[in-house]
Amino acid sequence: MYASTTSGTYGEVLHECVACRAEKIRYWRQKNYQYTQSASHKEFHIYRCESCGTGFLNRPPAMQWLQSIYQYSGQALTQAVTLEEVLAKETEFPNCKLDAARMGQLADRFNASDNAQALDIGSGFGFYTQALRKAGYQTTSINPGKYENEVFRQLNGDEPLAVMFENYQPTGKFGVVMMSQVLEHLLEPDQTVKKVAGLLASGGVLACAVPNYASFLVKLLGTKDNACLWVPEHVNYFTEQGLRELVGRNGLRVVKVEQVTRIPSNALSKRLGLKGKTAASVDRLVGRWQNPFARFMNFLGLGIYINLYAVKP
């Protein structure tokens, strides 16, 4: 169930790319605000940078509008969910736990500092904090979504700081900063990465994951894609080039970039509206070929998600 907020105001007109700061931007497409019953009342215009290929909403929603959604969940939940429900979904389609374990291990590998403090920004249901703790880190987690934070408490035994990152006041440095599926939500990604760079100890690592604007899903579905083009929550749509330039401009050295594609076996049958034996047959076929297909898409740079690791010199 998703948020039905229909009120809100738009932010300022943007004149440069949110990633590389180039001024060569152009209109790409329009996407309606999908929570409204009359979608024509709220619409967003997506612009694309001709330099790095990054996309972004222009004009984006105002901060107050976004906060009215994020106070419940980054996933736009309108009612509480239990840890059992979340774990059941992870059992059916392993996703967040796998990503958390992989990113936690790689972040620890690239952390060249002696700092064992980790900051989990937008901690969601708590899988990334859990992975960092298993790797031996003392963690600080921040997340404004009250429904997610309750699941976090059930999973980890404590609760995140219920604040937006813009309002977070740190008291020390970190060896690892984790930002999985966060930068696409923030109105000022440049200021965010600059703040993150200031929080990292020398040799510390930023582990970042974002949807890929150059993915095969966006190319195939256009604005019908929601993995990347989820409005109004996602206000930025990064390419690998744009993300590299954003991070590098703020003093961090990129040490690894990889792409990740993971698709539920029933995704195609659901989109085609198939049922019964036909759906089951298609699901088996997708299950058989999804891993080779995913590896090929990742190799071509068309994967669904971008994972980037960058170290502070």
Short mmCIF file of C-alpha atoms in Angstrom, two decimals:
data_model
loop_
_atom_site.label_atom_id
_atom_site.label_comp_id
_atom_site.label_asym_id
_atom_site.label_seq_id
_atom_site.Cartn_x
_atom_site.Cartn_y
_atom_site.Cartn_z
CA MET A 1 0.00 0.00 0.00
CA TYR A 2 1.42 3.35 -0.98
CA ALA A 3 1.09 6.93 0.09
CA SER A 4 -1.87 8.84 -1.26
CA THR A 5 -0.57 12.32 -0.52
CA THR A 6 -1.84 14.59 -3.27
CA SER A 7 -0.80 18.00 -1.98
CA GLY A 8 2.59 19.50 -2.50
CA THR A 9 4.51 22.26 -4.14
CA TYR A 10 7.27 22.17 -6.71
CA GLY A 11 10.80 23.39 -6.08
CA GLU A 12 12.97 25.72 -8.12
CA VAL A 13 13.82 25.38 -11.79
CA LEU A 14 17.25 23.78 -12.26
CA HIS A 15 19.70 25.12 -14.84
CA GLU A 16 22.53 22.61 -14.49
CA CYS A 17 23.08 18.89 -14.04
CA VAL A 18 22.78 17.63 -10.46
CA ALA A 19 25.75 15.29 -11.02
CA CYS A 20 28.41 16.96 -13.18
CA ARG A 21 27.16 20.58 -13.05
CA ALA A 22 27.14 20.95 -16.82
CA GLU A 23 24.63 23.47 -18.14
CA LYS A 24 23.84 21.46 -21.29
CA ILE A 25 20.57 19.96 -20.12
CA ARG A 26 17.47 19.22 -22.16
CA TYR A 27 13.93 18.03 -21.67
CA TRP A 28 13.54 14.26 -21.86
CA ARG A 29 10.04 13.12 -20.87
CA GLN A 30 7.10 13.73 -18.55
CA LYS A 31 5.88 11.37 -15.87
CA ASN A 32 2.75 11.82 -13.82
CA TYR A 33 2.61 11.60 -10.05
CA GLN A 34 1.26 8.08 -9.80
CA TYR A 35 -0.39 8.35 -6.39
CA THR A 36 -3.03 10.84 -7.51
CA GLN A 37 -6.42 9.61 -8.65
CA SER A 38 -6.37 12.29 -11.32
CA ALA A 39 -2.78 12.03 -12.47
CA SER A 40 -2.97 15.09 -14.71
CA HIS A 41 -3.14 17.28 -11.59
CA LYS A 42 0.46 16.47 -10.67
CA GLU A 43 3.14 15.92 -13.26
CA PHE A 44 6.91 16.00 -13.33
CA HIS A 45 9.31 16.81 -16.13
CA ILE A 46 12.50 14.79 -16.46
CA TYR A 47 15.55 16.53 -17.90
CA ARG A 48 18.72 14.83 -19.10
CA CYS A 49 22.31 16.06 -19.05
CA GLU A 50 23.95 15.97 -22.49
CA SER A 51 27.38 15.72 -20.87
CA CYS A 52 27.14 12.80 -18.38
CA GLY A 53 23.68 11.44 -19.23
CA THR A 54 22.25 11.88 -15.73
CA GLY A 55 18.54 12.62 -15.43
CA PHE A 56 16.63 14.61 -12.82
CA LEU A 57 13.24 16.14 -12.11
CA ASN A 58 12.94 19.76 -13.17
CA ARG A 59 11.18 21.26 -11.24
CA PRO A 60 11.58 18.72 -8.40
CA PRO A 61 9.14 18.47 -5.50
CA ALA A 62 9.76 20.89 -2.65
CA MET A 63 11.47 19.55 0.48
CA GLN A 64 8.28 19.69 2.55
CA TRP A 65 6.49 17.48 0.04
CA LEU A 66 9.21 14.86 0.13
CA GLN A 67 9.38 14.91 3.92
CA SER A 68 5.64 14.29 4.11
CA ILE A 69 6.29 11.00 2.29
CA TYR A 70 9.57 10.02 3.92
CA GLN A 71 8.23 10.41 7.46
CA TYR A 72 6.49 7.09 6.87
CA SER A 73 8.96 5.28 4.66
CA GLY A 74 11.37 5.67 1.79
CA GLN A 75 9.25 2.97 0.21
CA ALA A 76 6.08 5.06 0.62
CA LEU A 77 4.36 2.69 3.05
CA THR A 78 1.17 3.97 4.68
CA GLN A 79 0.81 1.23 7.26
CA ALA A 80 3.12 -0.71 9.50
CA VAL A 81 4.77 -3.92 8.35
CA THR A 82 6.32 -6.60 10.52
CA LEU A 83 9.76 -8.12 10.40
CA GLU A 84 8.13 -11.46 9.59
CA GLU A 85 6.48 -9.96 6.51
CA VAL A 86 9.73 -8.41 5.35
CA LEU A 87 11.68 -11.63 5.89
CA ALA A 88 9.00 -13.61 4.06
CA LYS A 89 9.47 -11.37 1.01
CA GLU A 90 13.24 -11.80 1.29
CA THR A 91 12.77 -15.56 1.34
CA GLU A 92 10.56 -15.44 -1.74
CA PHE A 93 12.89 -13.06 -3.56
CA PRO A 94 16.31 -12.66 -1.89
CA ASN A 95 17.32 -9.07 -2.48
CA CYS A 96 18.11 -6.60 0.32
CA LYS A 97 19.90 -9.14 2.51
CA LEU A 98 22.11 -10.20 -0.40
CA ASP A 99 22.96 -6.60 -1.32
CA ALA A 100 23.64 -5.69 2.32
CA ALA A 101 26.02 -8.61 2.82
CA ARG A 102 27.91 -7.90 -0.42
CA MET A 103 28.20 -4.15 0.11
CA GLY A 104 29.17 -4.56 3.76
CA GLN A 105 31.98 -6.96 2.87
CA LEU A 106 33.31 -4.79 0.06
CA ALA A 107 33.11 -1.61 2.14
CA ASP A 108 35.12 -3.29 4.86
CA ARG A 109 37.68 -4.52 2.29
CA PHE A 110 38.20 -1.02 0.87
CA ASN A 111 38.29 0.75 4.23
CA ALA A 112 41.95 1.69 4.53
CA SER A 113 41.51 3.61 7.77
CA ASP A 114 41.76 2.25 11.31
CA ASN A 115 38.30 3.63 12.01
CA ALA A 116 35.67 1.01 12.95
CA GLN A 117 32.76 3.46 13.05
CA ALA A 118 30.14 3.14 10.31
CA LEU A 119 27.28 5.43 9.30
CA ASP A 120 24.26 3.90 7.57
CA ILE A 121 22.34 6.69 5.82
CA GLY A 122 18.75 5.80 4.94
CA SER A 123 19.02 2.54 6.89
CA GLY A 124 15.62 1.20 5.79
CA PHE A 125 14.67 -2.13 7.35
CA GLY A 126 18.11 -2.52 8.92
CA PHE A 127 19.85 -5.15 6.80
CA TYR A 128 22.84 -2.93 5.99
CA THR A 129 23.38 -1.98 9.61
CA GLN A 130 23.17 -5.66 10.50
CA ALA A 131 25.80 -6.51 7.87
CA LEU A 132 28.14 -3.76 9.10
CA ARG A 133 27.82 -4.96 12.68
CA LYS A 134 28.64 -8.50 11.61
CA ALA A 135 31.78 -7.06 9.98
CA GLY A 136 32.81 -5.61 13.35
CA TYR A 137 31.67 -2.01 13.04
CA GLN A 138 30.02 0.20 15.61
CA THR A 139 27.15 1.77 13.73
CA THR A 140 25.13 4.95 13.65
CA SER A 141 21.98 4.64 11.55
CA ILE A 142 19.70 7.42 10.37
CA ASN A 143 16.33 7.08 8.66
CA PRO A 144 13.19 9.26 8.82
CA GLY A 145 10.66 6.49 8.04
CA LYS A 146 8.79 5.36 11.17
CA TYR A 147 7.43 2.14 9.66
CA GLU A 148 10.85 1.04 8.44
CA ASN A 149 12.39 2.03 11.77
CA GLU A 150 10.05 -0.30 13.65
CA VAL A 151 11.21 -3.23 11.51
CA PHE A 152 14.80 -2.07 12.09
CA ARG A 153 14.16 -2.26 15.86
CA GLN A 154 12.76 -5.78 15.57
CA LEU A 155 15.79 -6.86 13.51
CA ASN A 156 18.61 -5.10 15.37
CA GLY A 157 17.29 -4.33 18.84
CA ASP A 158 17.67 -0.54 18.64
CA GLU A 159 16.32 2.27 16.47
CA PRO A 160 17.88 4.67 13.96
CA LEU A 161 17.98 8.40 14.48
CA ALA A 162 14.72 9.54 12.87
CA VAL A 163 16.16 12.49 10.93
CA MET A 164 16.85 13.45 7.36
CA PHE A 165 20.56 13.38 6.50
CA GLU A 166 20.45 17.11 5.81
CA ASN A 167 19.65 17.65 9.52
CA TYR A 168 22.10 15.09 10.93
CA GLN A 169 24.78 16.58 13.17
CA PRO A 170 27.75 14.17 13.47
CA THR A 171 30.07 13.99 16.47
CA GLY A 172 33.01 12.18 14.88
CA LYS A 173 34.52 10.54 11.80
CA PHE A 174 33.61 7.25 10.13
CA GLY A 175 35.57 4.51 8.41
CA VAL A 176 32.52 3.51 6.35
CA VAL A 177 29.54 5.50 5.12
CA MET A 178 26.81 3.34 3.58
CA MET A 179 24.29 4.95 1.21
CA SER A 180 22.19 2.30 -0.49
CA GLN A 181 19.31 3.65 -2.59
CA VAL A 182 19.58 7.12 -1.04
CA LEU A 183 21.18 9.62 -3.45
CA GLU A 184 18.30 9.32 -5.90
CA HIS A 185 15.99 10.66 -3.16
CA LEU A 186 17.94 13.79 -2.24
CA LEU A 187 17.37 17.24 -3.69
CA GLU A 188 21.01 18.31 -3.36
CA PRO A 189 23.22 15.26 -4.08
CA ASP A 190 26.31 17.47 -4.49
CA GLN A 191 25.94 18.87 -0.98
CA THR A 192 25.23 15.37 0.33
CA VAL A 193 28.42 13.85 -1.10
CA LYS A 194 30.41 16.86 0.11
CA LYS A 195 29.05 16.31 3.62
CA VAL A 196 29.81 12.57 3.41
CA ALA A 197 33.39 13.31 2.34
CA GLY A 198 33.76 15.52 5.40
CA LEU A 199 32.49 12.73 7.65
CA LEU A 200 34.94 10.12 6.38
CA ALA A 201 38.26 9.48 8.09
CA SER A 202 41.32 9.47 5.85
CA GLY A 203 41.24 6.13 4.05
CA GLY A 204 37.55 5.67 4.82
CA VAL A 205 35.13 4.46 2.16
CA LEU A 206 31.77 5.53 0.78
CA ALA A 207 29.67 2.56 -0.36
CA CYS A 208 26.88 3.83 -2.59
CA ALA A 209 24.11 2.14 -4.58
CA VAL A 210 21.67 3.88 -6.96
CA PRO A 211 19.30 2.84 -9.76
CA ASN A 212 20.88 2.96 -13.21
CA TYR A 213 19.29 5.50 -15.56
CA ALA A 214 21.01 3.73 -18.46
CA SER A 215 19.49 0.36 -17.54
CA PHE A 216 17.75 -1.90 -20.04
CA LEU A 217 14.52 -1.39 -18.07
CA VAL A 218 14.54 2.37 -18.65
CA LYS A 219 15.42 1.86 -22.32
CA LEU A 220 12.69 -0.75 -22.74
CA LEU A 221 9.90 0.73 -20.60
CA GLY A 222 10.63 4.46 -20.69
CA THR A 223 8.62 6.28 -18.04
CA LYS A 224 6.71 3.08 -17.22
CA ASP A 225 9.83 1.95 -15.37
CA ASN A 226 9.65 2.39 -11.59
CA ALA A 227 12.93 0.84 -10.47
CA CYS A 228 14.65 4.09 -11.46
CA LEU A 229 11.91 6.52 -12.49
CA TRP A 230 9.83 6.33 -9.30
CA VAL A 231 8.27 9.78 -8.91
CA PRO A 232 8.17 11.82 -6.83
CA GLU A 233 10.41 9.92 -4.38
CA HIS A 234 13.27 9.55 -6.87
CA VAL A 235 14.32 13.00 -7.97
CA ASN A 236 17.70 12.05 -9.53
CA TYR A 237 18.50 9.36 -12.11
CA PHE A 238 22.21 8.60 -12.23
CA THR A 239 24.41 7.11 -14.90
CA GLU A 240 27.78 5.59 -14.01
CA GLN A 241 29.58 8.55 -15.57
CA GLY A 242 27.48 11.06 -13.65
CA LEU A 243 27.94 9.24 -10.34
CA ARG A 244 31.71 9.01 -10.86
CA GLU A 245 31.92 12.74 -11.59
CA LEU A 246 29.74 13.64 -8.59
CA VAL A 247 31.90 11.62 -6.21
CA GLY A 248 35.23 12.62 -7.73
CA ARG A 249 34.40 16.33 -7.68
CA ASN A 250 33.96 16.08 -3.91
CA GLY A 251 37.42 14.68 -3.25
CA LEU A 252 36.77 10.92 -3.21
CA ARG A 253 38.68 8.38 -5.29
CA VAL A 254 36.57 5.71 -6.96
CA VAL A 255 38.06 2.24 -6.37
CA LYS A 256 35.31 -0.02 -7.71
CA VAL A 257 32.09 0.19 -9.72
CA GLU A 258 29.86 -2.76 -10.44
CA GLN A 259 26.35 -3.26 -11.75
CA VAL A 260 23.68 -5.47 -10.25
CA THR A 261 20.62 -6.94 -11.95
CA ARG A 262 18.14 -9.07 -10.06
CA ILE A 263 14.67 -9.85 -11.38
CA PRO A 264 11.88 -11.86 -9.69
CA SER A 265 11.05 -15.01 -11.64
CA ASN A 266 7.39 -13.96 -11.90
CA ALA A 267 8.11 -10.40 -13.10
CA LEU A 268 7.39 -11.12 -16.77
CA SER A 269 4.25 -13.19 -16.19
CA LYS A 270 2.84 -10.48 -13.90
CA ARG A 271 3.53 -7.74 -16.44
CA LEU A 272 1.87 -9.82 -19.18
CA GLY A 273 -1.09 -10.68 -16.94
CA LEU A 274 -0.52 -14.42 -17.28
CA LYS A 275 -2.07 -16.95 -14.91
CA GLY A 276 -2.14 -20.66 -14.17
CA LYS A 277 0.04 -23.08 -16.10
CA THR A 278 1.07 -20.46 -18.64
CA ALA A 279 2.40 -18.18 -15.91
CA ALA A 280 4.18 -21.10 -14.24
CA SER A 281 5.87 -22.08 -17.51
CA VAL A 282 7.03 -18.51 -18.17
CA ASP A 283 8.28 -18.22 -14.56
CA ARG A 284 10.38 -21.37 -14.96
CA LEU A 285 11.83 -20.05 -18.20
CA VAL A 286 12.72 -16.71 -16.61
CA GLY A 287 14.22 -18.49 -13.62
CA ARG A 288 16.43 -20.57 -15.90
CA TRP A 289 17.76 -17.66 -17.96
CA GLN A 290 17.71 -14.70 -15.58
CA ASN A 291 21.27 -15.14 -14.25
CA PRO A 292 22.97 -15.34 -17.69
CA PHE A 293 20.78 -12.46 -18.87
CA ALA A 294 21.65 -10.38 -15.78
CA ARG A 295 25.38 -10.95 -16.23
CA PHE A 296 25.14 -9.91 -19.89
CA MET A 297 23.20 -6.72 -19.06
CA ASN A 298 25.73 -5.85 -16.35
CA PHE A 299 28.60 -6.43 -18.78
CA LEU A 300 27.00 -4.05 -21.28
CA GLY A 301 26.48 -1.36 -18.63
CA LEU A 302 22.71 -1.83 -18.78
CA GLY A 303 22.26 -3.31 -15.29
CA ILE A 304 19.42 -2.20 -13.04
CA TYR A 305 21.61 -0.84 -10.22
CA ILE A 306 25.03 0.79 -9.91
CA ASN A 307 27.21 0.06 -6.87
CA LEU A 308 30.16 2.40 -6.34
CA TYR A 309 32.93 2.42 -3.73
CA ALA A 310 35.08 5.51 -3.22
CA VAL A 311 37.88 6.18 -0.73
CA LYS A 312 38.87 9.44 0.90
CA PRO A 313 42.61 10.04 0.29
#
